[in-house]
Short mmCIF file of N, CA and C in Angstrom, two decimals:
data_model
loop_
_atom_site.label_atom_id
_atom_site.label_comp_id
_atom_site.label_asym_id
_atom_site.label_seq_id
_atom_site.Cartn_x
_atom_site.Cartn_y
_atom_site.Cartn_z
N MET I 5 41.01 63.47 310.67
CA MET I 5 39.86 62.68 310.25
C MET I 5 40.20 61.20 310.45
N THR I 6 39.35 60.48 311.13
CA THR I 6 39.59 59.06 311.32
C THR I 6 38.88 58.27 310.22
N GLU I 7 39.56 57.25 309.76
CA GLU I 7 38.99 56.42 308.71
C GLU I 7 38.25 55.25 309.36
N GLU I 8 37.04 55.00 308.90
CA GLU I 8 36.25 53.90 309.44
C GLU I 8 36.89 52.57 309.04
N ALA I 9 36.93 51.64 309.97
CA ALA I 9 37.53 50.33 309.70
C ALA I 9 36.74 49.61 308.61
N LYS I 10 37.47 48.99 307.71
CA LYS I 10 36.84 48.24 306.64
C LYS I 10 36.18 47.00 307.21
N LYS I 11 34.94 46.75 306.81
CA LYS I 11 34.22 45.58 307.28
C LYS I 11 34.07 44.61 306.12
N PRO I 12 34.24 43.32 306.38
CA PRO I 12 34.07 42.34 305.31
C PRO I 12 32.66 42.39 304.74
N TRP I 13 32.56 42.38 303.42
CA TRP I 13 31.25 42.35 302.78
C TRP I 13 30.83 40.91 302.46
N VAL I 14 31.78 39.99 302.40
CA VAL I 14 31.45 38.59 302.17
C VAL I 14 31.13 37.96 303.52
N THR I 15 29.93 37.46 303.66
CA THR I 15 29.49 36.88 304.93
C THR I 15 29.22 35.38 304.81
N ARG I 16 29.24 34.87 303.58
CA ARG I 16 29.02 33.44 303.33
C ARG I 16 29.58 33.11 301.96
N TRP I 17 29.74 31.82 301.69
CA TRP I 17 30.20 31.38 300.37
C TRP I 17 29.01 31.28 299.43
N GLY I 18 29.25 31.54 298.16
CA GLY I 18 28.23 31.33 297.14
C GLY I 18 28.03 29.84 296.87
N ALA I 19 26.94 29.50 296.21
CA ALA I 19 26.59 28.09 295.97
C ALA I 19 27.60 27.38 295.07
N ASP I 20 28.08 28.04 294.01
CA ASP I 20 29.06 27.41 293.12
C ASP I 20 30.44 27.67 293.73
N PRO I 21 31.16 26.63 294.14
CA PRO I 21 32.42 26.83 294.85
C PRO I 21 33.53 27.46 294.03
N ASP I 22 33.42 27.43 292.70
CA ASP I 22 34.49 27.93 291.84
C ASP I 22 34.13 29.23 291.12
N SER I 23 33.10 29.91 291.53
CA SER I 23 32.58 31.07 290.80
C SER I 23 32.28 32.24 291.73
N TRP I 24 31.95 33.38 291.10
CA TRP I 24 31.48 34.53 291.86
C TRP I 24 29.98 34.47 292.07
N ASN I 25 29.30 33.45 291.54
CA ASN I 25 27.87 33.27 291.74
C ASN I 25 27.05 34.50 291.34
N CYS I 26 27.44 35.11 290.23
CA CYS I 26 26.73 36.31 289.79
C CYS I 26 25.69 36.01 288.72
N TYR I 27 25.56 34.75 288.33
CA TYR I 27 24.60 34.38 287.30
C TYR I 27 23.24 34.08 287.91
N ASP I 28 22.20 34.33 287.13
CA ASP I 28 20.84 34.03 287.54
C ASP I 28 20.70 32.51 287.72
N PRO I 29 20.18 32.06 288.84
CA PRO I 29 20.02 30.62 289.06
C PRO I 29 19.20 29.92 287.96
N ASP I 30 18.32 30.67 287.28
CA ASP I 30 17.56 30.09 286.17
C ASP I 30 18.46 29.78 284.98
N ASP I 31 19.56 30.56 284.84
CA ASP I 31 20.50 30.35 283.74
C ASP I 31 21.63 29.40 284.12
N ASP I 32 21.98 29.35 285.38
CA ASP I 32 23.09 28.52 285.85
C ASP I 32 22.67 27.86 287.17
N PRO I 33 22.35 26.57 287.13
CA PRO I 33 21.84 25.91 288.34
C PRO I 33 22.84 25.86 289.49
N TYR I 34 24.14 26.07 289.23
CA TYR I 34 25.15 26.04 290.30
C TYR I 34 25.30 27.38 291.00
N SER I 35 24.80 28.44 290.38
CA SER I 35 24.91 29.78 290.95
C SER I 35 23.69 30.08 291.82
N ASP I 36 23.89 30.91 292.83
CA ASP I 36 22.75 31.34 293.63
C ASP I 36 22.40 32.80 293.33
N GLY I 37 23.12 33.42 292.40
CA GLY I 37 22.84 34.79 292.02
C GLY I 37 23.24 35.83 293.05
N SER I 38 23.96 35.41 294.09
CA SER I 38 24.28 36.30 295.21
C SER I 38 25.46 37.23 294.92
N GLY I 39 26.32 36.85 293.97
CA GLY I 39 27.54 37.60 293.75
C GLY I 39 28.62 37.27 294.77
N MET I 40 28.33 36.36 295.69
CA MET I 40 29.31 35.94 296.70
C MET I 40 30.31 34.98 296.07
N PRO I 41 31.57 35.07 296.46
CA PRO I 41 32.57 34.17 295.88
C PRO I 41 32.40 32.75 296.41
N GLY I 42 32.78 31.79 295.60
CA GLY I 42 32.77 30.40 296.02
C GLY I 42 33.99 30.10 296.88
N ARG I 43 33.85 29.12 297.74
CA ARG I 43 34.92 28.76 298.69
C ARG I 43 36.21 28.36 297.97
N GLU I 44 36.13 27.54 296.95
CA GLU I 44 37.34 27.09 296.26
C GLU I 44 38.01 28.22 295.49
N LEU I 45 37.23 29.15 294.97
CA LEU I 45 37.79 30.33 294.29
C LEU I 45 38.68 31.10 295.25
N VAL I 46 38.19 31.34 296.44
CA VAL I 46 38.96 32.08 297.45
C VAL I 46 40.13 31.24 297.97
N ARG I 47 39.91 29.96 298.18
CA ARG I 47 41.00 29.08 298.65
C ARG I 47 42.18 29.10 297.68
N GLY I 48 41.92 29.09 296.39
CA GLY I 48 42.99 29.15 295.40
C GLY I 48 43.76 30.45 295.47
N ALA I 49 43.02 31.56 295.66
CA ALA I 49 43.67 32.87 295.75
C ALA I 49 44.51 32.98 297.02
N VAL I 50 43.99 32.47 298.12
CA VAL I 50 44.73 32.50 299.38
C VAL I 50 46.00 31.65 299.26
N ALA I 51 45.88 30.49 298.65
CA ALA I 51 47.05 29.62 298.47
C ALA I 51 48.10 30.29 297.60
N ARG I 52 47.68 30.99 296.56
CA ARG I 52 48.64 31.69 295.68
C ARG I 52 49.30 32.84 296.44
N TRP I 53 48.52 33.55 297.25
CA TRP I 53 49.06 34.64 298.05
C TRP I 53 50.09 34.11 299.04
N MET I 54 49.79 32.97 299.66
CA MET I 54 50.70 32.40 300.66
C MET I 54 52.06 32.04 300.06
N MET I 55 52.10 31.76 298.76
CA MET I 55 53.36 31.41 298.11
C MET I 55 54.36 32.56 298.15
N THR I 56 53.87 33.80 298.26
CA THR I 56 54.75 34.96 298.23
C THR I 56 55.07 35.52 299.61
N GLN I 57 54.49 34.93 300.65
CA GLN I 57 54.64 35.49 301.99
C GLN I 57 55.83 34.89 302.72
N THR I 58 56.25 35.56 303.77
CA THR I 58 57.33 35.03 304.60
C THR I 58 56.81 33.86 305.42
N VAL I 59 57.70 33.01 305.84
CA VAL I 59 57.32 31.82 306.60
C VAL I 59 56.54 32.20 307.86
N ALA I 60 56.90 33.27 308.50
CA ALA I 60 56.27 33.66 309.76
C ALA I 60 54.79 33.99 309.59
N SER I 61 54.38 34.47 308.43
CA SER I 61 52.99 34.88 308.26
C SER I 61 52.11 33.84 307.60
N VAL I 62 52.70 32.79 307.04
CA VAL I 62 51.92 31.81 306.31
C VAL I 62 51.06 30.98 307.27
N GLY I 63 49.81 30.79 306.88
CA GLY I 63 48.93 29.90 307.63
C GLY I 63 48.10 30.56 308.71
N SER I 64 48.32 31.81 308.99
CA SER I 64 47.55 32.49 310.02
C SER I 64 46.20 32.91 309.47
N SER I 65 45.13 32.42 310.08
CA SER I 65 43.78 32.81 309.66
C SER I 65 43.56 34.31 309.83
N LEU I 66 44.17 34.88 310.87
CA LEU I 66 44.03 36.32 311.09
C LEU I 66 44.68 37.11 309.95
N ASP I 67 45.87 36.70 309.52
CA ASP I 67 46.52 37.36 308.38
C ASP I 67 45.67 37.25 307.12
N VAL I 68 45.11 36.07 306.89
CA VAL I 68 44.25 35.87 305.72
C VAL I 68 43.01 36.75 305.84
N ALA I 69 42.41 36.81 307.00
CA ALA I 69 41.22 37.63 307.21
C ALA I 69 41.52 39.10 306.93
N MET I 70 42.65 39.58 307.43
CA MET I 70 43.01 41.00 307.23
C MET I 70 43.37 41.29 305.78
N THR I 71 44.12 40.40 305.14
CA THR I 71 44.56 40.63 303.77
C THR I 71 43.43 40.52 302.77
N PHE I 72 42.55 39.55 302.97
CA PHE I 72 41.46 39.32 302.02
C PHE I 72 40.12 39.89 302.46
N ASN I 73 40.12 40.64 303.57
CA ASN I 73 38.91 41.29 304.06
C ASN I 73 37.77 40.28 304.25
N LEU I 74 38.07 39.23 304.99
CA LEU I 74 37.09 38.17 305.26
C LEU I 74 36.82 38.07 306.76
N PRO I 75 35.63 37.62 307.14
CA PRO I 75 35.41 37.30 308.55
C PRO I 75 36.37 36.17 308.94
N LEU I 76 36.78 36.12 310.19
CA LEU I 76 37.77 35.15 310.64
C LEU I 76 37.35 33.71 310.34
N GLN I 77 36.09 33.37 310.52
CA GLN I 77 35.64 32.00 310.27
C GLN I 77 35.83 31.63 308.79
N LEU I 78 35.45 32.53 307.88
CA LEU I 78 35.63 32.24 306.46
C LEU I 78 37.11 32.22 306.09
N ALA I 79 37.90 33.06 306.72
CA ALA I 79 39.34 33.05 306.46
C ALA I 79 39.95 31.71 306.85
N ALA I 80 39.52 31.17 307.98
CA ALA I 80 40.03 29.87 308.41
C ALA I 80 39.65 28.78 307.41
N GLU I 81 38.45 28.86 306.85
CA GLU I 81 38.01 27.89 305.85
C GLU I 81 38.75 28.06 304.53
N ALA I 82 39.29 29.24 304.27
CA ALA I 82 39.97 29.53 303.01
C ALA I 82 41.41 29.04 302.98
N VAL I 83 41.94 28.63 304.10
CA VAL I 83 43.32 28.17 304.17
C VAL I 83 43.39 26.70 303.74
N GLY I 84 44.39 26.37 302.91
CA GLY I 84 44.62 24.98 302.58
C GLY I 84 44.22 24.55 301.18
N GLY I 85 43.94 25.48 300.30
CA GLY I 85 43.57 25.12 298.94
C GLY I 85 44.78 24.94 298.04
N LEU I 86 44.51 24.65 296.78
CA LEU I 86 45.57 24.56 295.77
C LEU I 86 45.71 25.92 295.10
N PRO I 87 46.94 26.39 294.87
CA PRO I 87 47.13 27.72 294.31
C PRO I 87 46.54 27.88 292.91
N CYS I 88 45.93 29.02 292.66
CA CYS I 88 45.49 29.39 291.33
C CYS I 88 46.56 30.26 290.70
N ASP I 89 46.33 30.76 289.49
CA ASP I 89 47.34 31.62 288.89
C ASP I 89 47.27 33.02 289.52
N LEU I 90 48.31 33.79 289.31
CA LEU I 90 48.42 35.10 289.95
C LEU I 90 47.29 36.03 289.54
N GLY I 91 46.89 36.00 288.28
CA GLY I 91 45.81 36.87 287.82
C GLY I 91 44.51 36.63 288.58
N GLU I 92 44.15 35.37 288.73
CA GLU I 92 42.93 35.06 289.47
C GLU I 92 43.07 35.44 290.94
N ALA I 93 44.25 35.24 291.50
CA ALA I 93 44.47 35.61 292.90
C ALA I 93 44.33 37.11 293.09
N VAL I 94 44.87 37.90 292.18
CA VAL I 94 44.74 39.36 292.26
C VAL I 94 43.28 39.77 292.10
N GLN I 95 42.57 39.11 291.20
CA GLN I 95 41.15 39.42 291.00
C GLN I 95 40.37 39.18 292.30
N VAL I 96 40.59 38.04 292.93
CA VAL I 96 39.87 37.71 294.17
C VAL I 96 40.26 38.68 295.28
N TRP I 97 41.57 38.89 295.46
CA TRP I 97 42.04 39.80 296.51
C TRP I 97 41.44 41.20 296.33
N SER I 98 41.54 41.72 295.10
CA SER I 98 41.04 43.07 294.83
C SER I 98 39.54 43.17 295.05
N SER I 99 38.81 42.17 294.60
CA SER I 99 37.35 42.20 294.75
C SER I 99 36.92 42.11 296.21
N LEU I 100 37.57 41.26 296.98
CA LEU I 100 37.19 41.12 298.39
C LEU I 100 37.51 42.37 299.19
N ASN I 101 38.50 43.12 298.74
CA ASN I 101 38.88 44.34 299.45
C ASN I 101 38.08 45.57 299.04
N HIS I 102 37.25 45.43 298.01
CA HIS I 102 36.50 46.59 297.53
C HIS I 102 35.04 46.27 297.28
N ASP I 103 34.44 45.52 298.19
CA ASP I 103 33.01 45.21 298.12
C ASP I 103 32.56 44.76 296.75
N GLY I 104 33.32 43.92 296.13
CA GLY I 104 32.94 43.40 294.82
C GLY I 104 33.90 43.82 293.75
N TRP I 105 33.56 44.85 293.01
CA TRP I 105 34.33 45.14 291.81
C TRP I 105 34.96 46.53 291.84
N GLY I 106 35.25 47.07 293.00
CA GLY I 106 35.93 48.35 293.08
C GLY I 106 37.37 48.23 292.60
N ASP I 107 37.98 49.36 292.38
CA ASP I 107 39.34 49.37 291.84
C ASP I 107 40.40 49.38 292.94
N SER I 108 41.42 48.57 292.75
CA SER I 108 42.61 48.56 293.62
C SER I 108 43.77 49.06 292.79
N SER I 109 44.79 49.56 293.45
CA SER I 109 45.97 49.99 292.70
C SER I 109 46.94 48.83 292.52
N VAL I 110 47.74 48.93 291.49
CA VAL I 110 48.79 47.94 291.25
C VAL I 110 49.75 47.92 292.44
N GLY I 111 50.06 49.08 292.99
CA GLY I 111 50.96 49.16 294.14
C GLY I 111 50.41 48.44 295.36
N ASP I 112 49.10 48.57 295.60
CA ASP I 112 48.48 47.86 296.73
C ASP I 112 48.56 46.35 296.54
N ALA I 113 48.30 45.90 295.31
CA ALA I 113 48.37 44.46 295.03
C ALA I 113 49.81 43.97 295.15
N ALA I 114 50.76 44.74 294.65
CA ALA I 114 52.17 44.36 294.74
C ALA I 114 52.60 44.24 296.20
N LEU I 115 52.13 45.16 297.04
CA LEU I 115 52.44 45.10 298.46
C LEU I 115 51.82 43.88 299.12
N ALA I 116 50.57 43.58 298.80
CA ALA I 116 49.89 42.43 299.40
C ALA I 116 50.55 41.12 298.99
N PHE I 117 50.99 41.03 297.73
CA PHE I 117 51.58 39.79 297.23
C PHE I 117 53.11 39.77 297.31
N LEU I 118 53.69 40.85 297.83
CA LEU I 118 55.15 40.97 297.95
C LEU I 118 55.85 40.68 296.62
N LEU I 119 55.33 41.30 295.56
CA LEU I 119 55.86 41.12 294.22
C LEU I 119 56.12 42.48 293.59
N PRO I 120 56.99 42.56 292.59
CA PRO I 120 57.19 43.82 291.88
C PRO I 120 55.92 44.23 291.14
N PRO I 121 55.63 45.51 291.06
CA PRO I 121 54.44 45.97 290.34
C PRO I 121 54.36 45.43 288.91
N ALA I 122 55.48 45.26 288.24
CA ALA I 122 55.47 44.75 286.87
C ALA I 122 54.84 43.35 286.78
N GLU I 123 55.02 42.53 287.81
CA GLU I 123 54.42 41.19 287.80
C GLU I 123 52.90 41.27 287.96
N ILE I 124 52.45 42.22 288.75
CA ILE I 124 51.00 42.42 288.91
C ILE I 124 50.42 42.92 287.59
N VAL I 125 51.10 43.87 286.95
CA VAL I 125 50.64 44.39 285.66
C VAL I 125 50.51 43.26 284.65
N ALA I 126 51.53 42.42 284.55
CA ALA I 126 51.49 41.30 283.60
C ALA I 126 50.33 40.35 283.91
N ALA I 127 50.10 40.07 285.19
CA ALA I 127 49.01 39.17 285.58
C ALA I 127 47.65 39.76 285.21
N VAL I 128 47.48 41.06 285.45
CA VAL I 128 46.21 41.72 285.12
C VAL I 128 46.00 41.74 283.61
N GLU I 129 47.04 42.06 282.87
CA GLU I 129 46.91 42.15 281.41
C GLU I 129 46.60 40.81 280.76
N HIS I 130 46.95 39.71 281.42
CA HIS I 130 46.68 38.39 280.87
C HIS I 130 45.40 37.77 281.43
N HIS I 131 44.68 38.50 282.24
CA HIS I 131 43.45 37.99 282.83
C HIS I 131 42.25 38.48 282.00
N PRO I 132 41.31 37.60 281.69
CA PRO I 132 40.21 38.00 280.80
C PRO I 132 39.21 38.99 281.38
N TRP I 133 39.15 39.14 282.71
CA TRP I 133 38.12 39.99 283.30
C TRP I 133 38.68 41.22 284.01
N MET I 134 39.96 41.52 283.82
CA MET I 134 40.54 42.70 284.44
C MET I 134 41.24 43.56 283.40
N TYR I 135 41.43 44.83 283.74
CA TYR I 135 42.13 45.78 282.87
C TYR I 135 42.80 46.83 283.75
N LEU I 136 43.69 47.60 283.16
CA LEU I 136 44.41 48.65 283.88
C LEU I 136 44.02 50.02 283.36
N THR I 137 43.93 50.99 284.27
CA THR I 137 43.71 52.37 283.88
C THR I 137 44.74 53.23 284.60
N GLY I 138 45.05 54.37 284.01
CA GLY I 138 45.98 55.29 284.64
C GLY I 138 47.23 55.50 283.80
N ASP I 139 48.14 56.25 284.37
CA ASP I 139 49.37 56.66 283.70
C ASP I 139 50.42 55.55 283.79
N ARG I 140 50.89 55.08 282.63
CA ARG I 140 51.92 54.03 282.60
C ARG I 140 53.25 54.50 283.19
N ALA I 141 53.41 55.80 283.33
CA ALA I 141 54.63 56.32 283.95
C ALA I 141 54.62 56.08 285.46
N ASP I 142 53.44 55.87 286.03
CA ASP I 142 53.29 55.58 287.46
C ASP I 142 52.61 54.21 287.58
N ILE I 143 53.37 53.15 287.35
CA ILE I 143 52.81 51.80 287.32
C ILE I 143 52.12 51.46 288.64
N ALA I 144 52.74 51.78 289.76
CA ALA I 144 52.16 51.44 291.06
C ALA I 144 50.83 52.16 291.29
N GLY I 145 50.64 53.32 290.69
CA GLY I 145 49.42 54.08 290.87
C GLY I 145 48.30 53.69 289.92
N MET I 146 48.59 52.85 288.95
CA MET I 146 47.55 52.42 288.02
C MET I 146 46.48 51.62 288.77
N LEU I 147 45.25 51.70 288.30
CA LEU I 147 44.15 51.01 288.94
C LEU I 147 43.80 49.74 288.20
N ILE I 148 43.44 48.73 288.96
CA ILE I 148 43.00 47.45 288.43
C ILE I 148 41.48 47.49 288.35
N GLY I 149 40.96 47.42 287.14
CA GLY I 149 39.51 47.42 286.95
C GLY I 149 39.00 46.01 286.67
N HIS I 150 37.70 45.83 286.89
CA HIS I 150 37.07 44.52 286.69
C HIS I 150 35.90 44.66 285.75
N GLU I 151 35.82 43.73 284.80
CA GLU I 151 34.67 43.71 283.90
C GLU I 151 33.60 42.77 284.39
N GLY I 152 33.85 42.01 285.41
CA GLY I 152 32.92 41.01 285.91
C GLY I 152 33.58 39.66 285.84
N GLU I 153 32.78 38.61 285.84
CA GLU I 153 33.38 37.27 285.71
C GLU I 153 32.83 36.56 284.50
#
């Protein structure tokens, strides 16, 4: 069975550069209600991810596009921000790879960020919009859930 290639679901930046833009524009004038991530939100996550990568892979728009499931043009725009904390970076990475708020495993995040699974667990547990599910005996297999933003 062949697996269909993952296609980026983010095709543009949301109106509020630091948000997921999931609020009704009538309630939040900076949001467009699209649920699309803001450019600076993603730039911070990409910058935090780059801190853990080898020198050879840092700065490549193609690597960013593949890791964060972004179109190449948006990936190029996402390079060069200031790093955010690990929890926010994992939230952005996980969300971009699962069409919004799907679940990623701790092991997948640890592999993407080249960090021990325990560091991913700690980052998720300290983040206000994420939680873990699954068997604590299999830390890498635990799933990262999202409550929203």
